[in-house]
Amino acid sequence: MTALRLCKDASNVTELSGEVHVDARSEAELNRRCPRRLRFAVVLMGIGLILSACSSGGPATTAAADTAARSSVVSIPPTSPTSPASSTTAPAATPTTPGPAVEAGAPSFRATVALEPDHALIGRLVVDGPEDLRPEVLVNGSERSFVVPVTTAGPHHEIPIVGLRAESTYEITVGDGMATRTLELTTGPVPAEFPDFEIAVADTGSMSEGFTLFDLLDVTDQLSGVVPDDGSEPPRDGYLVAVDAEGEVVWYHRADHSIGDVRQLLDGTLLHEYNDTAARRIDLFGRTVEEWAGSIITGPLEFDAYGRRVVGQDATPVDVDSMHHELAMLPDGDLLTLSTELITLGGFPKEGLCGEPLGIDGTYDLISDVIVEFAPSGEVVARYPLIDYLDPVNRPEDQNVCGLPFDQVFPNWLYRAQGFDRATDWTHANAVVVDPTGRYLTVSVRHQDAILQIDRTTGELAWRFGPGGDFELTDPAGFAYHQHAIEWQGDGTLLLYDNGNGRPGTARGPDDGLPPPYSRAVQYRLDPDSGTAEVVWEYRSEIDGEPVFAAFVGDADRLDNGNVLVVNGGLNSGRPDGITAQIVEVVPDSDGSGGEVVFDLRVAAPGRNLVIYRAERIESFYP
């Protein structure tokens, strides 16, 4: 079959970052993209002839050649660590001794592949050869084939092989344009402590393409008040997990402490919030590329209860108390996050607001949030303290000063561990984004059921959305209560996750015969000029026909194909079915009333409280 014929026969195939997908894309579009495919097809056909004639490992199949011919190389810049990984990061393999490996030699290059130490799903492909070597790498598995992009030429390459299912064998073909060698890599089982990921729905034809990336956190001890005993085994609380369209785990990363917000950057590295006090950028091997840390976790709380250093010694210091819930890289390269500060305020009623005994002095130690923008160098370039926009003394809507009673839940532990026993979680901001104009910051203040719009230049408050705010809704229950994950849409509407804590007309128990609470993804149209708001779409989550209520954490993201990815992250751990979290993908109905579920993943962990804070759909590990 000629290379030109291969192009024309591929009219039912498209590729996304080198991964093959069946699609009904027109033949004209494929022929437009064929010249790039043609070059790789010619090489791969030559490879097939060489293997058929010479290889002792067996002939190349026509199907493999066709698959390779329909694949294209998508380039990304290489990354390398700029600071040593701390004890909480995955260890990097020594290039010359990658562990047990399959080796193959060729006149122009040498290649080995092996699993990363202490990891079941990440392979490290090491290719050595001449100065101008730029390897071509094709991975073939039973479920899919994909090209791993290599963009730079050089004598030594260490390439992550990721997106592999557990306990599966893959053929990895490495070429230099003249010859190829095929290696074999067999993955291991996922960690034993992983929960069951149950797939109730997976309509792959209607889903947005790619992998679902999310954090996984065990909060069982935090919510039960368990304190570690001396000599007990240190836990590894932080996980990132990626699953494919059928819910199979294809990548994961482990760390000693909790991981929250995570997102993929343009170079393929992952930026994530760590331990609510630091920030990291990691590569696909799990190595720390950059790290930033606040002043408390590098000072009085440098070591955890097990004597482990929380962040790397070379972490870039940032003059903030914490970095929590949100971590984003802005277009200019600066980072946007949320921090906290402890403030003492007086003037409260002497009888107290939180059930204290009579005779308190009318003061509270409040943990308040601060929006922070900082440069990669660690310099803080802007601060927006929320105490400047809220008034807990005089404004009833802002007087939810009691917070949560748990000592080990953030941000309580950060200050109580330093001796501030009266510190209470007042604002609990959990999301901040730049609005579409770039002029404003929009911040979600969970404990006040408020969303604030703040001018980045003047620091002035533009408006407040929520009960008692600047907008009217026909039904007060239509406001968001204890919300998460605000996201501006292209049409100027606002999408968010509404947990529903304290929603009027609902009750968590059988009190007064009220219906149970519910959580939802909801989209609002706000008109600041008229002071009106309306719900334009909502989806109320369900499990087996019953309403879902996630009392804490959650997410709602618009996907590339218009679907919405919804995370019901903190379900009741006492559910009879043991389900503690759920991720669903919804095709919104045009009338705004809900939509069709095309993906439904459930975390089943009986006896444990495993939660998911947020989830992202990434098109490829190799953008």
Coordinates of C-alpha atoms in Angstrom, one line a residue:
M1 CA 0.0 0.0 0.0
T2 CA 1.4 3.4 -0.9
A3 CA 1.7 6.2 1.5
L4 CA -0.7 8.3 -0.5
R5 CA -3.3 5.4 -0.3
L6 CA -2.7 5.3 3.4
C7 CA -3.7 9.0 3.6
K8 CA -6.9 8.5 1.7
D9 CA -7.9 5.3 3.5
A10 CA -7.7 7.1 6.9
S11 CA -10.9 9.1 6.2
N12 CA -12.5 7.7 9.4
V13 CA -9.5 8.5 11.6
T14 CA -8.4 11.6 13.4
E15 CA -5.6 12.1 16.0
L16 CA -5.4 14.2 19.1
S17 CA -1.9 14.7 20.4
G18 CA -0.8 11.6 18.8
E19 CA -3.6 9.3 20.0
V20 CA -5.8 7.6 17.5
H21 CA -9.5 8.1 17.6
V22 CA -12.3 6.9 15.2
D23 CA -14.2 9.9 13.9
A24 CA -16.4 11.0 11.0
R25 CA -14.1 13.8 9.9
S26 CA -14.3 14.6 6.2
E27 CA -11.8 13.2 3.8
A28 CA -10.9 16.7 2.6
E29 CA -9.8 17.6 6.1
L30 CA -7.7 14.5 6.4
N31 CA -6.1 15.1 3.1
R32 CA -5.3 18.6 4.2
R33 CA -3.3 17.2 7.1
C34 CA -1.9 14.3 5.2
P35 CA 1.5 15.8 4.2
R36 CA 2.7 15.6 7.8
R37 CA 1.3 12.2 8.1
L38 CA 2.8 11.2 4.8
R39 CA 6.4 11.7 6.0
F40 CA 5.9 9.4 9.1
A41 CA 4.0 6.9 7.0
V42 CA 6.9 6.5 4.6
V43 CA 9.3 5.9 7.5
L44 CA 7.0 3.4 9.2
M45 CA 6.5 1.4 5.9
G46 CA 10.2 1.2 5.6
I47 CA 10.4 0.0 9.2
G48 CA 7.8 -2.7 8.4
L49 CA 9.8 -4.0 5.5
I50 CA 13.0 -4.1 7.6
L51 CA 11.3 -5.9 10.5
S52 CA 9.6 -8.4 8.1
A53 CA 13.0 -9.3 6.5
C54 CA 15.4 -9.1 9.4
S55 CA 13.8 -9.1 12.8
S56 CA 13.9 -12.3 14.9
G57 CA 11.1 -10.9 17.0
G58 CA 8.5 -11.5 14.3
P59 CA 7.2 -9.5 11.4
A60 CA 5.5 -6.1 11.7
T61 CA 1.8 -6.4 11.1
T62 CA -0.1 -4.4 8.5
A63 CA -2.4 -3.1 11.2
A64 CA 0.5 -1.7 13.2
A65 CA 1.8 0.0 10.1
D66 CA -1.6 1.5 9.3
T67 CA -2.0 2.7 12.9
A68 CA 1.5 4.3 12.8
A69 CA 0.8 5.9 9.4
R70 CA -2.3 7.5 10.8
S71 CA -0.4 9.0 13.7
S72 CA 1.5 12.3 13.9
V73 CA 4.2 13.7 16.2
V74 CA 3.0 16.6 18.3
S75 CA 5.9 18.5 19.9
I76 CA 6.3 19.9 23.4
P77 CA 9.3 21.6 25.0
P78 CA 11.4 19.3 27.3
T79 CA 11.4 20.0 31.0
S80 CA 14.0 19.4 33.6
P81 CA 14.0 20.0 37.3
T82 CA 15.4 23.3 38.5
S83 CA 15.5 22.2 42.1
P84 CA 16.1 18.9 43.9
A85 CA 13.0 16.9 44.7
S86 CA 12.1 16.7 48.4
S87 CA 11.4 13.5 50.2
T88 CA 7.8 13.9 49.3
T89 CA 8.3 13.5 45.6
A90 CA 8.7 10.4 43.5
P91 CA 12.3 9.4 43.1
A92 CA 13.9 9.8 39.7
A93 CA 15.6 6.9 38.1
T94 CA 19.3 7.0 37.4
P95 CA 19.6 7.3 33.6
T96 CA 22.4 4.7 33.3
T97 CA 20.7 2.2 35.6
P98 CA 16.9 2.4 35.1
G99 CA 16.3 -1.0 36.7
P100 CA 15.3 -4.2 35.0
A101 CA 15.0 -3.4 31.3
V102 CA 14.7 -4.8 27.8
E103 CA 17.6 -3.6 25.7
A104 CA 18.0 -3.4 21.9
G105 CA 21.0 -2.1 20.0
A106 CA 21.3 -0.5 16.6
P107 CA 24.2 1.1 14.6
S108 CA 22.8 4.6 15.4
F109 CA 21.2 4.4 18.8
R110 CA 20.6 2.3 21.9
A111 CA 17.3 2.2 23.8
T112 CA 16.1 0.7 27.1
V113 CA 12.7 1.0 28.8
A114 CA 11.7 0.1 32.4
L115 CA 9.1 1.1 34.9
E116 CA 9.9 3.9 37.3
P117 CA 11.0 2.7 40.8
D118 CA 8.1 2.4 43.1
H119 CA 5.6 3.0 40.3
A120 CA 3.5 0.6 38.4
L121 CA 2.3 2.7 35.4
I122 CA 5.1 5.1 34.4
G123 CA 7.8 3.9 32.0
R124 CA 11.1 5.6 31.4
L125 CA 12.4 5.2 27.9
V126 CA 16.2 6.0 27.6
V127 CA 17.6 6.5 24.1
D128 CA 21.2 7.3 23.4
G129 CA 22.8 7.9 20.1
P130 CA 24.4 10.6 17.9
E131 CA 24.3 14.3 18.5
D132 CA 21.4 14.9 16.0
L133 CA 19.2 12.0 17.3
R134 CA 15.5 12.9 17.7
P135 CA 13.7 9.6 18.3
E136 CA 10.4 8.7 16.9
V137 CA 8.4 6.7 19.5
L138 CA 5.2 4.7 19.0
V139 CA 3.4 2.9 21.8
N140 CA 1.1 0.0 20.9
G141 CA -1.4 -1.5 23.4
S142 CA -4.5 -3.6 23.2
E143 CA -6.7 -0.6 23.9
R144 CA -5.0 2.1 21.8
S145 CA -1.9 3.3 20.1
F146 CA -0.2 6.7 20.4
V147 CA 2.9 8.6 19.5
V148 CA 5.1 10.1 22.2
P149 CA 6.4 13.4 20.9
V150 CA 10.1 14.3 21.1
T151 CA 11.0 17.9 20.0
T152 CA 14.7 18.2 20.6
A153 CA 17.7 16.5 19.1
G154 CA 20.6 15.3 21.2
P155 CA 22.6 12.3 22.2
H156 CA 20.6 11.4 25.3
H157 CA 16.8 11.3 25.8
E158 CA 14.8 10.3 28.9
I159 CA 11.2 10.0 27.8
P160 CA 8.1 9.4 30.0
I161 CA 5.8 6.7 28.7
V162 CA 2.5 7.4 30.3
G163 CA -1.2 6.7 29.7
L164 CA -0.8 3.0 30.3
R165 CA -3.3 0.7 32.0
A166 CA -2.4 -1.5 34.9
E167 CA -1.2 -5.1 34.4
S168 CA -0.9 -4.7 30.6
T169 CA 1.9 -5.2 28.1
Y170 CA 2.9 -2.6 25.5
E171 CA 5.2 -2.6 22.5
I172 CA 7.3 0.5 22.2
T173 CA 8.8 1.1 18.8
V174 CA 11.7 3.5 18.7
G175 CA 13.1 4.8 15.4
D176 CA 15.6 7.3 14.1
G177 CA 14.3 7.6 10.5
M178 CA 16.5 4.9 9.3
A179 CA 16.0 1.9 11.6
T180 CA 13.8 0.9 14.5
R181 CA 13.8 -1.4 17.5
T182 CA 10.8 -2.7 19.4
L183 CA 10.8 -3.0 23.2
E184 CA 8.3 -4.4 25.6
L185 CA 7.0 -2.9 28.8
T186 CA 4.6 -4.6 31.2
T187 CA 2.9 -2.5 33.8
G188 CA 2.1 -3.5 37.4
P189 CA -1.1 -3.3 39.6
V190 CA -2.3 0.0 40.9
P191 CA -1.5 0.7 44.6
A192 CA -3.4 -1.6 47.0
E193 CA -4.8 1.4 48.9
F194 CA -6.7 2.7 45.9
P195 CA -10.4 2.6 46.2
D196 CA -12.7 1.0 43.6
F197 CA -13.5 3.3 40.7
E198 CA -16.9 2.1 39.6
I199 CA -18.1 3.1 36.1
A200 CA -21.9 3.4 36.0
V201 CA -21.9 5.1 32.5
A202 CA -19.2 5.6 29.9
D203 CA -20.7 6.7 26.5
T204 CA -17.3 7.3 24.9
G205 CA -18.9 8.6 21.7
S206 CA -20.6 11.5 23.5
M207 CA -17.9 12.3 25.9
S208 CA -15.3 15.1 25.5
E209 CA -12.1 13.3 24.5
G210 CA -9.1 12.8 26.8
F211 CA -8.3 11.7 30.3
T212 CA -9.9 12.8 33.6
L213 CA -7.3 14.1 36.1
F214 CA -8.3 14.5 39.7
D215 CA -6.9 14.7 43.2
L216 CA -7.8 12.0 45.8
L217 CA -7.6 12.8 49.5
D218 CA -8.3 10.6 52.5
V219 CA -9.9 12.8 55.2
T220 CA -11.1 10.0 57.5
D221 CA -8.7 10.9 60.3
Q222 CA -9.2 14.6 59.9
L223 CA -13.0 14.4 60.3
S224 CA -12.8 11.8 63.1
G225 CA -10.2 13.7 65.1
V226 CA -7.6 10.9 65.1
V227 CA -4.2 12.2 66.1
P228 CA -1.1 10.3 65.0
D229 CA 0.7 8.3 67.8
D230 CA 4.4 8.3 68.1
G231 CA 6.0 5.5 66.1
S232 CA 3.0 5.1 63.8
E233 CA 3.5 4.6 60.1
P234 CA 3.5 7.9 58.3
P235 CA 0.7 8.1 55.8
R236 CA 1.0 9.3 52.2
D237 CA -2.1 11.4 51.9
G238 CA -1.7 13.1 48.5
Y239 CA -2.7 11.5 45.3
L240 CA -3.2 12.6 41.7
V241 CA -5.0 10.1 39.5
A242 CA -5.9 10.1 35.8
V243 CA -8.4 7.7 34.2
D244 CA -9.2 7.0 30.6
A245 CA -12.7 7.2 29.1
E246 CA -13.5 3.8 30.4
G247 CA -12.5 4.6 33.9
E248 CA -9.2 2.7 33.9
V249 CA -6.3 4.3 35.9
V250 CA -3.6 5.3 33.5
W251 CA -1.4 7.6 35.6
Y252 CA -1.0 8.5 39.2
H253 CA 1.3 10.5 41.5
R254 CA 1.8 10.0 45.3
A255 CA 3.0 12.6 47.8
D256 CA 3.3 12.6 51.6
H257 CA 0.7 15.4 52.1
S258 CA -2.5 16.5 50.5
I259 CA -2.8 17.7 47.0
G260 CA -5.6 20.1 46.0
D261 CA -6.2 22.1 42.9
V262 CA -4.2 20.7 39.8
R263 CA -4.1 21.8 36.2
Q264 CA -2.0 21.0 33.2
L265 CA 0.2 23.8 31.8
L266 CA 1.0 24.4 28.1
D267 CA 4.4 22.5 28.4
G268 CA 2.7 19.4 29.8
T269 CA 3.8 19.8 33.4
L270 CA 1.3 19.8 36.2
L271 CA 0.8 22.7 38.6
H272 CA -0.8 21.8 41.9
E273 CA -1.4 23.2 45.3
Y274 CA 0.3 21.2 48.0
N275 CA -0.6 20.7 51.7
D276 CA -2.6 24.0 51.6
T277 CA 0.7 25.8 52.3
A278 CA 2.8 25.3 49.1
A279 CA 2.7 25.0 45.4
R280 CA 4.5 22.7 43.0
R281 CA 5.1 22.1 39.3
I282 CA 5.9 18.5 38.5
D283 CA 6.7 16.6 35.3
L284 CA 5.1 13.3 34.2
F285 CA 7.7 11.3 36.2
G286 CA 6.4 13.1 39.3
R287 CA 9.6 15.0 39.8
T288 CA 9.4 18.5 41.2
V289 CA 10.4 21.1 38.6
E290 CA 9.5 24.2 40.7
E291 CA 8.3 24.6 44.3
W292 CA 7.0 27.6 46.3
A293 CA 6.2 27.6 50.0
G294 CA 4.7 30.0 52.5
S295 CA 6.3 31.3 55.6
I296 CA 4.6 29.1 58.2
I297 CA 5.5 25.8 56.5
T298 CA 9.1 26.9 56.1
G299 CA 9.2 28.2 59.7
P300 CA 7.3 27.1 62.8
L301 CA 5.6 24.1 61.1
E302 CA 8.6 23.0 58.9
F303 CA 8.2 19.4 60.0
D304 CA 4.9 17.4 60.3
A305 CA 3.8 15.2 63.2
Y306 CA 6.0 12.3 61.9
G307 CA 9.1 14.4 61.7
R308 CA 9.0 14.7 57.9
R309 CA 10.0 18.0 56.2
V310 CA 6.9 19.1 54.4
V311 CA 8.5 21.0 51.5
G312 CA 11.9 20.8 49.8
Q313 CA 14.7 22.8 51.3
D314 CA 15.2 24.6 48.1
A315 CA 11.5 25.8 47.8
T316 CA 11.2 29.4 46.8
P317 CA 9.9 31.3 49.8
V318 CA 6.7 33.4 49.4
D319 CA 5.7 35.9 52.1
V320 CA 2.2 34.4 52.8
D321 CA 0.8 32.2 55.5
S322 CA -0.7 29.6 53.1
M323 CA -1.5 28.7 49.5
H324 CA -4.8 26.9 49.4
H325 CA -7.8 25.8 47.2
E326 CA -6.7 27.7 44.0
L327 CA -3.4 27.8 42.1
A328 CA -3.3 29.2 38.5
M329 CA -0.6 30.5 36.3
L330 CA -1.6 33.9 34.8
P331 CA -0.8 34.9 31.1
D332 CA 2.2 36.9 32.3
G333 CA 3.7 33.9 34.2
D334 CA 2.7 35.1 37.7
L335 CA 0.7 32.8 39.9
L336 CA -2.7 33.4 41.5
T337 CA -3.6 31.8 44.7
L338 CA -5.5 32.1 48.0
S339 CA -3.8 32.6 51.3
T340 CA -4.9 33.2 54.9
E341 CA -4.2 35.6 57.8
L342 CA -5.2 35.6 61.5
I343 CA -6.9 38.8 62.7
T344 CA -8.4 39.6 66.1
L345 CA -11.6 41.6 66.0
G346 CA -13.6 43.0 68.9
G347 CA -17.1 44.5 69.2
F348 CA -19.0 41.3 69.0
P349 CA -21.9 40.6 71.4
K350 CA -20.7 39.7 74.9
E351 CA -23.0 36.6 74.9
G352 CA -21.1 35.2 72.0
L353 CA -22.1 33.9 68.6
C354 CA -20.9 30.3 68.7
G355 CA -22.5 28.9 71.9
E356 CA -19.7 30.0 74.2
P357 CA -20.3 30.4 77.9
L358 CA -21.5 33.9 79.0
G359 CA -18.9 36.4 79.8
I360 CA -16.6 36.3 76.7
D361 CA -14.7 39.5 76.0
G362 CA -16.5 40.2 72.7
T363 CA -13.4 39.3 70.5
Y364 CA -12.8 36.6 68.0
D365 CA -9.6 35.3 66.4
L366 CA -10.7 35.0 62.8
I367 CA -8.9 33.2 60.0
S368 CA -9.6 35.4 57.0
D369 CA -8.6 34.9 53.4
V370 CA -6.3 36.9 51.2
I371 CA -6.1 36.8 47.4
V372 CA -2.5 36.8 46.3
E373 CA -0.6 37.3 43.1
F374 CA 3.1 36.4 43.2
A375 CA 5.9 36.1 40.7
P376 CA 7.9 32.9 40.1
S377 CA 10.7 34.5 42.0
G378 CA 8.4 34.5 45.1
E379 CA 7.8 38.2 45.2
V380 CA 4.2 39.1 46.1
V381 CA 3.0 41.5 43.5
A382 CA -0.6 42.1 44.8
R383 CA -2.7 41.3 47.9
Y384 CA -6.5 41.7 48.4
P385 CA -7.5 40.9 52.0
L386 CA -11.1 39.9 52.2
I387 CA -11.5 41.7 55.5
D388 CA -11.5 44.9 53.4
Y389 CA -14.8 43.8 51.8
L390 CA -16.6 42.0 54.6
D391 CA -17.8 43.3 58.0
P392 CA -18.4 40.5 60.5
V393 CA -19.1 42.9 63.4
N394 CA -21.9 45.0 61.8
R395 CA -23.2 43.0 58.9
P396 CA -25.4 40.0 59.8
E397 CA -24.6 38.3 56.4
D398 CA -20.9 38.2 57.4
Q399 CA -21.3 37.0 60.9
N400 CA -20.7 33.3 60.3
V401 CA -17.6 33.4 62.4
C402 CA -17.8 30.0 64.1
G403 CA -16.3 27.9 61.3
L404 CA -15.9 24.2 61.6
P405 CA -15.1 22.4 64.9
F406 CA -12.3 20.1 63.6
D407 CA -8.8 20.8 64.8
Q408 CA -7.1 18.9 61.9
V409 CA -9.1 20.5 59.0
F410 CA -7.5 23.4 57.1
P411 CA -7.1 26.2 58.0
N412 CA -7.8 25.4 61.7
W413 CA -4.7 23.2 62.0
L414 CA -2.4 25.8 60.5
Y415 CA -3.0 28.3 63.4
R416 CA -4.1 26.0 66.3
A417 CA -0.8 24.1 65.9
Q418 CA 0.9 27.3 66.7
G419 CA -1.0 27.8 69.9
F420 CA -3.9 30.0 68.6
D421 CA -6.6 27.7 70.1
R422 CA -9.4 30.2 69.5
A423 CA -8.7 30.6 65.8
T424 CA -11.9 30.0 63.7
D425 CA -12.4 29.6 60.0
W426 CA -14.4 32.7 59.1
T427 CA -14.4 33.2 55.3
H428 CA -13.1 29.9 53.8
A429 CA -12.6 31.3 50.3
N430 CA -12.2 28.3 47.9
A431 CA -11.9 29.8 44.4
V432 CA -10.5 32.8 42.6
V433 CA -10.4 33.5 38.9
V434 CA -9.7 36.5 36.6
D435 CA -12.9 37.6 34.8
P436 CA -13.0 37.6 31.0
T437 CA -12.0 41.3 30.8
G438 CA -8.9 40.7 32.8
R439 CA -9.8 43.7 35.0
Y440 CA -11.5 41.9 37.9
L441 CA -10.9 39.1 40.3
T442 CA -13.9 36.9 41.1
V443 CA -13.7 35.1 44.4
S444 CA -15.9 32.5 46.1
V445 CA -16.4 33.0 49.9
R446 CA -17.9 29.7 51.0
H447 CA -18.8 30.5 54.6
Q448 CA -20.6 33.7 53.7
D449 CA -22.4 32.2 50.7
A450 CA -21.0 35.1 48.7
I451 CA -19.2 35.7 45.4
L452 CA -17.2 39.0 45.2
Q453 CA -16.1 40.9 42.2
I454 CA -12.9 43.0 42.9
D455 CA -11.2 45.5 40.7
R456 CA -7.5 44.4 40.3
T457 CA -6.3 48.0 39.7
T458 CA -8.2 50.0 42.4
G459 CA -8.9 47.2 44.8
E460 CA -12.5 48.3 45.1
L461 CA -15.5 45.9 45.4
A462 CA -17.6 46.0 42.2
W463 CA -20.4 43.8 43.4
R464 CA -21.5 40.9 45.7
F465 CA -23.6 38.0 44.5
G466 CA -25.5 35.9 47.1
P467 CA -28.1 36.2 49.8
G468 CA -28.1 39.9 51.0
G469 CA -25.9 40.9 48.1
D470 CA -26.4 43.2 45.1
F471 CA -28.5 40.9 42.9
E472 CA -32.1 39.8 43.1
L473 CA -33.4 36.3 42.3
T474 CA -37.1 35.4 42.1
D475 CA -36.5 32.4 44.3
P476 CA -34.1 32.9 47.2
A477 CA -33.3 29.1 47.1
G478 CA -31.9 29.9 43.6
F479 CA -28.7 31.4 45.2
A480 CA -25.7 29.2 45.7
Y481 CA -25.0 28.1 49.3
H482 CA -21.5 27.2 50.4
Q483 CA -20.4 27.0 46.8
H484 CA -17.2 26.0 45.0
A485 CA -15.3 26.3 41.7
I486 CA -16.5 29.5 40.0
E487 CA -15.8 29.6 36.2
W488 CA -16.6 32.4 33.8
Q489 CA -18.1 31.2 30.5
G490 CA -17.5 32.6 27.0
D491 CA -21.0 34.2 26.9
G492 CA -20.4 36.1 30.1
T493 CA -22.4 33.7 32.3
L494 CA -21.0 32.2 35.5
L495 CA -20.8 28.4 36.1
L496 CA -20.2 27.0 39.6
Y497 CA -20.7 24.1 41.9
D498 CA -23.5 24.8 44.5
N499 CA -23.0 22.5 47.5
G500 CA -26.4 23.6 49.0
N501 CA -25.5 23.6 52.7
G502 CA -28.2 25.5 54.6
R503 CA -30.4 26.0 51.5
P504 CA -33.8 27.5 52.4
G505 CA -36.6 24.9 52.2
T506 CA -34.3 21.9 52.8
A507 CA -33.1 20.0 55.9
R508 CA -30.5 17.4 56.4
G509 CA -32.7 15.4 58.9
P510 CA -36.4 14.6 59.1
D511 CA -37.1 18.0 60.7
D512 CA -40.4 19.6 59.7
G513 CA -40.9 17.2 56.8
L514 CA -38.7 19.3 54.6
P515 CA -37.0 17.7 51.5
P516 CA -33.4 16.7 51.8
P517 CA -30.6 19.1 50.6
Y518 CA -29.2 18.7 47.2
S519 CA -26.1 19.8 45.3
R520 CA -25.9 21.0 41.7
A521 CA -23.9 22.5 39.0
V522 CA -25.5 25.9 38.2
Q523 CA -25.0 28.6 35.6
Y524 CA -26.1 32.2 36.2
R525 CA -26.6 35.3 34.0
L526 CA -25.8 38.4 36.1
D527 CA -26.7 41.9 35.2
P528 CA -24.9 44.3 37.5
D529 CA -26.6 47.4 36.0
S530 CA -30.1 46.2 36.8
G531 CA -29.1 44.2 39.9
T532 CA -30.8 41.1 38.6
A533 CA -29.7 37.5 38.1
E534 CA -31.2 34.4 36.6
V535 CA -30.5 30.7 36.5
V536 CA -29.9 29.7 32.9
W537 CA -29.0 26.1 33.5
E538 CA -28.6 23.6 36.4
Y539 CA -27.9 20.0 36.8
R540 CA -28.9 18.3 40.1
S541 CA -26.7 15.3 40.7
E542 CA -28.1 11.8 41.4
I543 CA -26.9 8.4 42.3
D544 CA -29.3 5.6 41.3
G545 CA -32.1 8.1 41.1
E546 CA -31.6 9.6 44.5
P547 CA -30.5 13.3 45.0
V548 CA -26.8 13.8 45.8
F549 CA -25.7 16.1 48.5
A550 CA -22.0 16.9 48.8
A551 CA -21.6 18.9 52.0
F552 CA -18.1 19.9 51.1
V553 CA -15.8 20.2 48.0
G554 CA -17.0 20.0 44.4
D555 CA -16.4 21.3 40.9
A556 CA -18.0 22.2 37.6
D557 CA -16.0 22.6 34.4
R558 CA -17.1 23.4 30.9
L559 CA -15.4 21.0 28.5
D560 CA -14.2 21.6 24.9
N561 CA -17.3 20.0 23.3
G562 CA -19.8 22.0 25.5
N563 CA -20.4 19.2 28.1
V564 CA -20.0 19.9 31.8
L565 CA -17.8 17.9 34.1
V566 CA -19.3 17.8 37.6
V567 CA -17.5 16.6 40.7
N568 CA -19.6 15.7 43.7
G569 CA -16.5 15.4 45.8
G570 CA -17.5 15.1 49.5
L571 CA -20.4 12.7 49.9
N572 CA -21.6 11.2 53.1
S573 CA -19.1 8.4 54.1
G574 CA -21.9 6.6 55.8
R575 CA -23.7 5.7 52.6
P576 CA -24.7 2.1 52.5
D577 CA -23.1 1.7 49.1
G578 CA -19.8 3.1 50.4
I579 CA -19.6 5.8 47.6
T580 CA -17.7 8.8 48.9
A581 CA -17.3 10.8 45.7
Q582 CA -18.6 11.0 42.1
I583 CA -17.5 12.5 38.8
V584 CA -20.1 12.9 36.0
E585 CA -20.1 14.4 32.6
V586 CA -23.3 15.9 31.4
V587 CA -24.6 17.0 28.0
P588 CA -26.7 20.0 29.0
D589 CA -30.3 20.2 27.8
S590 CA -31.1 23.3 25.7
D591 CA -34.0 24.2 28.0
G592 CA -31.7 24.6 31.0
S593 CA -33.3 21.8 33.0
G594 CA -30.5 19.3 33.3
G595 CA -28.9 17.0 30.8
E596 CA -27.8 13.5 29.8
V597 CA -25.1 11.8 31.8
V598 CA -22.5 10.3 29.5
F599 CA -19.8 9.5 32.1
D600 CA -20.4 8.5 35.7
L601 CA -17.4 7.5 37.8
R602 CA -17.9 6.6 41.5
V603 CA -15.3 6.3 44.3
A604 CA -16.3 3.3 46.5
A605 CA -14.4 3.2 49.8
P606 CA -16.4 1.6 52.6
G607 CA -15.2 2.7 56.0
R608 CA -13.0 5.5 54.6
N609 CA -13.8 9.1 53.6
L610 CA -12.0 9.6 50.3
V611 CA -12.9 12.9 48.6
I612 CA -12.2 14.6 45.3
Y613 CA -11.7 18.3 45.3
R614 CA -11.6 19.0 41.6
A615 CA -11.2 17.3 38.3
E616 CA -9.9 18.3 34.9
R617 CA -10.3 16.8 31.4
I618 CA -6.9 16.8 29.6
E619 CA -6.8 16.0 26.0
S620 CA -3.4 14.3 26.2
F621 CA -0.5 13.8 28.5
Y622 CA 1.6 15.2 25.6
P623 CA 0.2 18.5 24.5

